[in-house]
Backbone as JSON, one array per atom type, in Angstrom:
{
  "sequence": "XXXXXXXXXXXXXXXXXXXXXXXXXXXXXXXXXXXXXXXXXXXXXXXXXXXXXXXXXXXXXXXXXXXXXXXXXXXXXXXXXXXXXXX",
  "N": [[-163.91, -32.31, 2.7], [-166.27, -29.61, 2.13], [-165.22, -27.16, 2.93], [-162.45, -27.61, 2.74], [-162.25, -27.96, -0.03], [-163.04, -25.43, -1.03], [-161.06, -23.88, 0.14], [-158.74, -24.97, -1.05], [-159.29, -24.39, -3.74], [-159.16, -21.6, -3.7], [-156.48, -21.22, -2.94], [-155.13, -22.33, -5.14], [-156.06, -20.6, -7.17], [-154.91, -18.18, -6.34], [-152.13, -18.77, -6.25], [-151.51, -19.96, -8.72], [-152.99, -18.71, -10.64], [-155.25, -19.75, -11.89], [-158.24, -21.79, -12.06], [-159.19, -24.9, -10.61], [-161.67, -25.96, -10.64], [-162.8, -27.21, -8.48], [-164.97, -26.62, -6.91], [-167.12, -26.55, -8.55], [-170.31, -27.58, -9.2], [-171.14, -30.9, -10.16], [-169.0, -31.19, -11.89], [-166.43, -33.29, -13.03], [-163.51, -34.08, -11.31], [-160.21, -34.2, -12.38], [-158.01, -37.04, -12.01], [-155.29, -36.53, -11.42], [-155.42, -33.97, -10.33], [-156.93, -34.53, -8.07], [-155.06, -36.11, -6.73], [-153.12, -34.18, -6.29], [-154.43, -32.35, -4.54], [-154.83, -34.05, -2.37], [-152.18, -34.62, -1.71], [-151.25, -32.1, -0.94], [-152.87, -31.62, 1.32], [-151.95, -33.76, 2.9], [-149.26, -33.06, 3.2], [-149.46, -30.67, 4.7], [-150.68, -31.67, 7.03], [-148.67, -33.4, 7.94], [-146.59, -31.62, 8.35], [-147.58, -30.25, 10.53], [-147.55, -32.32, 12.41], [-144.78, -32.7, 12.51], [-143.86, -30.29, 13.56], [-144.97, -30.36, 16.09], [-143.98, -32.8, 17.11], [-141.28, -32.72, 16.63], [-138.83, -32.38, 14.21], [-136.21, -32.98, 13.8], [-135.17, -35.59, 14.14], [-135.58, -37.0, 11.81], [-133.58, -36.38, 10.1], [-131.59, -38.12, 10.67], [-132.68, -40.66, 10.92], [-134.4, -42.26, 8.55], [-137.55, -42.37, 8.71], [-140.85, -43.88, 8.3], [-142.72, -41.85, 8.46], [-141.17, -39.64, 7.58], [-140.55, -40.48, 4.96], [-143.15, -40.62, 3.84], [-143.94, -37.94, 4.12], [-142.0, -36.67, 2.52], [-142.6, -37.8, 0.03], [-145.23, -36.81, -0.44], [-144.72, -34.07, -0.42], [-142.92, -33.78, -2.6], [-144.54, -34.64, -4.75], [-146.53, -32.64, -4.67], [-144.96, -30.35, -5.16], [-143.87, -30.89, -7.74], [-146.21, -31.14, -9.29], [-147.32, -28.58, -8.98], [-145.32, -27.12, -10.22], [-145.61, -28.06, -12.83], [-148.17, -27.03, -13.42], [-147.62, -24.27, -13.29], [-145.93, -24.04, -15.48], [-147.66, -24.5, -17.49], [-148.06, -27.07, -18.61]],
  "CA": [[-165.04, -31.47, 3.07], [-166.45, -28.43, 1.28], [-164.28, -26.12, 3.34], [-161.15, -27.94, 2.13], [-162.33, -27.71, -1.48], [-163.04, -23.98, -1.24], [-159.73, -23.39, 0.51], [-157.8, -25.39, -2.09], [-159.62, -23.63, -4.96], [-158.63, -20.25, -3.51], [-155.02, -21.29, -2.96], [-154.72, -22.54, -6.54], [-156.34, -19.36, -7.92], [-153.93, -17.17, -5.95], [-150.75, -19.14, -6.55], [-151.3, -20.39, -10.1], [-153.76, -17.86, -11.55], [-156.28, -20.51, -12.6], [-159.13, -22.58, -11.21], [-159.28, -26.34, -10.87], [-163.07, -26.34, -10.72], [-163.11, -28.1, -7.36], [-166.25, -26.24, -6.31], [-168.15, -26.52, -9.6], [-171.2, -28.75, -9.05], [-171.27, -31.83, -11.28], [-167.78, -31.3, -12.7], [-165.53, -34.36, -12.6], [-162.17, -33.58, -11.03], [-159.21, -35.13, -12.9], [-157.3, -37.84, -11.0], [-154.05, -35.86, -11.04], [-155.8, -32.86, -9.45], [-157.3, -35.16, -6.8], [-153.8, -36.51, -6.08], [-152.47, -32.95, -5.85], [-155.1, -31.84, -3.35], [-154.54, -34.99, -1.28], [-150.77, -34.45, -1.34], [-151.14, -30.84, -0.2], [-153.47, -31.86, 2.64], [-151.05, -34.64, 3.63], [-148.07, -32.28, 3.54], [-149.81, -29.76, 5.8], [-150.9, -32.48, 8.23], [-147.38, -33.92, 8.41], [-145.83, -30.48, 8.89], [-148.11, -30.02, 11.87], [-146.99, -33.38, 13.26], [-143.34, -32.48, 12.66], [-143.67, -29.15, 14.45], [-145.32, -30.79, 17.44], [-143.14, -33.92, 17.54], [-139.86, -32.51, 16.37], [-138.47, -32.85, 12.87], [-134.78, -33.22, 13.74], [-134.8, -37.01, 14.11], [-135.69, -37.52, 10.45], [-132.3, -36.17, 9.42], [-130.72, -39.24, 10.99], [-133.4, -41.92, 10.77], [-135.44, -42.06, 7.53], [-138.74, -43.07, 9.15], [-142.01, -43.92, 7.4], [-143.25, -40.49, 8.48], [-140.34, -38.81, 6.71], [-140.73, -40.93, 3.58], [-144.5, -40.19, 3.41], [-143.9, -36.48, 4.0], [-141.18, -36.36, 1.36], [-143.36, -38.19, -1.16], [-146.32, -35.85, -0.62], [-144.14, -32.77, -0.76], [-142.37, -33.82, -3.96], [-145.65, -34.68, -5.7], [-147.13, -31.3, -4.67], [-144.03, -29.43, -5.81], [-143.77, -31.18, -9.17], [-147.48, -30.82, -9.94], [-147.43, -27.13, -9.02], [-144.38, -26.68, -11.26], [-146.25, -28.4, -14.1], [-149.25, -26.07, -13.62], [-147.01, -22.97, -13.58], [-145.34, -24.08, -16.81], [-148.77, -24.78, -18.42], [-147.83, -28.34, -19.32]],
  "C": [[-165.13, -30.27, 2.14], [-165.49, -27.32, 1.63], [-162.9, -26.36, 2.74], [-161.16, -27.65, 0.64], [-162.29, -26.22, -1.79], [-161.66, -23.39, -0.93], [-158.72, -23.73, -0.58], [-158.04, -24.6, -3.39], [-159.05, -22.22, -4.87], [-157.11, -20.23, -3.56], [-154.51, -21.44, -4.39], [-154.93, -21.27, -7.36], [-155.3, -18.29, -7.61], [-152.52, -17.52, -6.4], [-150.49, -19.46, -8.02], [-152.1, -19.58, -11.11], [-154.78, -18.62, -12.38], [-157.12, -21.27, -11.6], [-159.05, -24.05, -11.61], [-160.72, -26.78, -11.05], [-163.5, -27.27, -9.61], [-164.48, -27.83, -6.76], [-167.38, -26.16, -7.32], [-169.02, -27.77, -9.48], [-171.24, -29.6, -10.33], [-170.03, -31.99, -12.14], [-166.89, -32.4, -12.14], [-164.12, -33.8, -12.44], [-161.16, -34.61, -11.52], [-158.42, -35.81, -11.78], [-156.04, -37.13, -10.52], [-154.32, -34.68, -10.1], [-156.21, -33.41, -8.08], [-156.04, -35.57, -6.02], [-153.08, -35.28, -5.53], [-153.11, -32.42, -4.57], [-154.84, -32.75, -2.15], [-153.1, -34.83, -0.8], [-150.57, -33.17, -0.55], [-151.7, -31.01, 1.21], [-152.54, -32.72, 3.5], [-149.79, -33.9, 4.08], [-148.33, -31.36, 4.72], [-150.0, -30.54, 7.1], [-149.57, -32.97, 8.8], [-146.48, -32.8, 8.93], [-146.27, -30.18, 10.31], [-147.56, -31.07, 12.83], [-145.51, -33.14, 13.52], [-143.07, -31.34, 13.63], [-143.93, -29.57, 15.9], [-144.33, -31.85, 17.95], [-141.66, -33.74, 17.34], [-139.44, -33.15, 15.06], [-137.02, -33.31, 12.81], [-134.4, -34.68, 13.57], [-134.79, -37.58, 12.68], [-134.43, -37.28, 9.62], [-131.41, -37.41, 9.57], [-131.36, -40.61, 10.77], [-134.53, -41.71, 9.77], [-136.69, -42.9, 7.85], [-139.82, -43.1, 8.08], [-142.64, -42.54, 7.32], [-142.49, -39.6, 7.51], [-140.53, -39.19, 5.24], [-142.09, -40.51, 3.03], [-144.54, -38.68, 3.2], [-143.16, -36.08, 2.73], [-141.93, -36.67, 0.07], [-144.48, -37.19, -1.46], [-145.79, -34.49, -1.06], [-143.64, -32.75, -2.2], [-143.47, -33.87, -5.01], [-146.29, -33.29, -5.8], [-146.26, -30.32, -5.43], [-144.0, -29.65, -7.32], [-145.06, -30.87, -9.91], [-147.66, -29.31, -10.04], [-146.51, -26.55, -10.1], [-144.97, -26.92, -12.65], [-147.37, -27.39, -14.43], [-148.66, -24.69, -14.0], [-146.45, -22.92, -15.0], [-146.38, -24.39, -17.9], [-148.54, -26.03, -19.23], [-149.11, -29.14, -19.39]]
}
């Protein structure tokens, strides 16, 4: 949604000091940036689920939820690191 795009654009501007152009009409968004925004949204959604449902069980049983969360988090982290290092 537009609200998600504006929110993500602001977060990126504040944390990385640059714009992705998510809110620029007609601009094509690179696939890696699309993956990053999806991974961030997924991470936030899964954190909400973990807070409500309890995160402790994933320490002992590597569920699909945990694997999906871990994958989204690691992609978000590595992409943000790449942006910070201007790669």
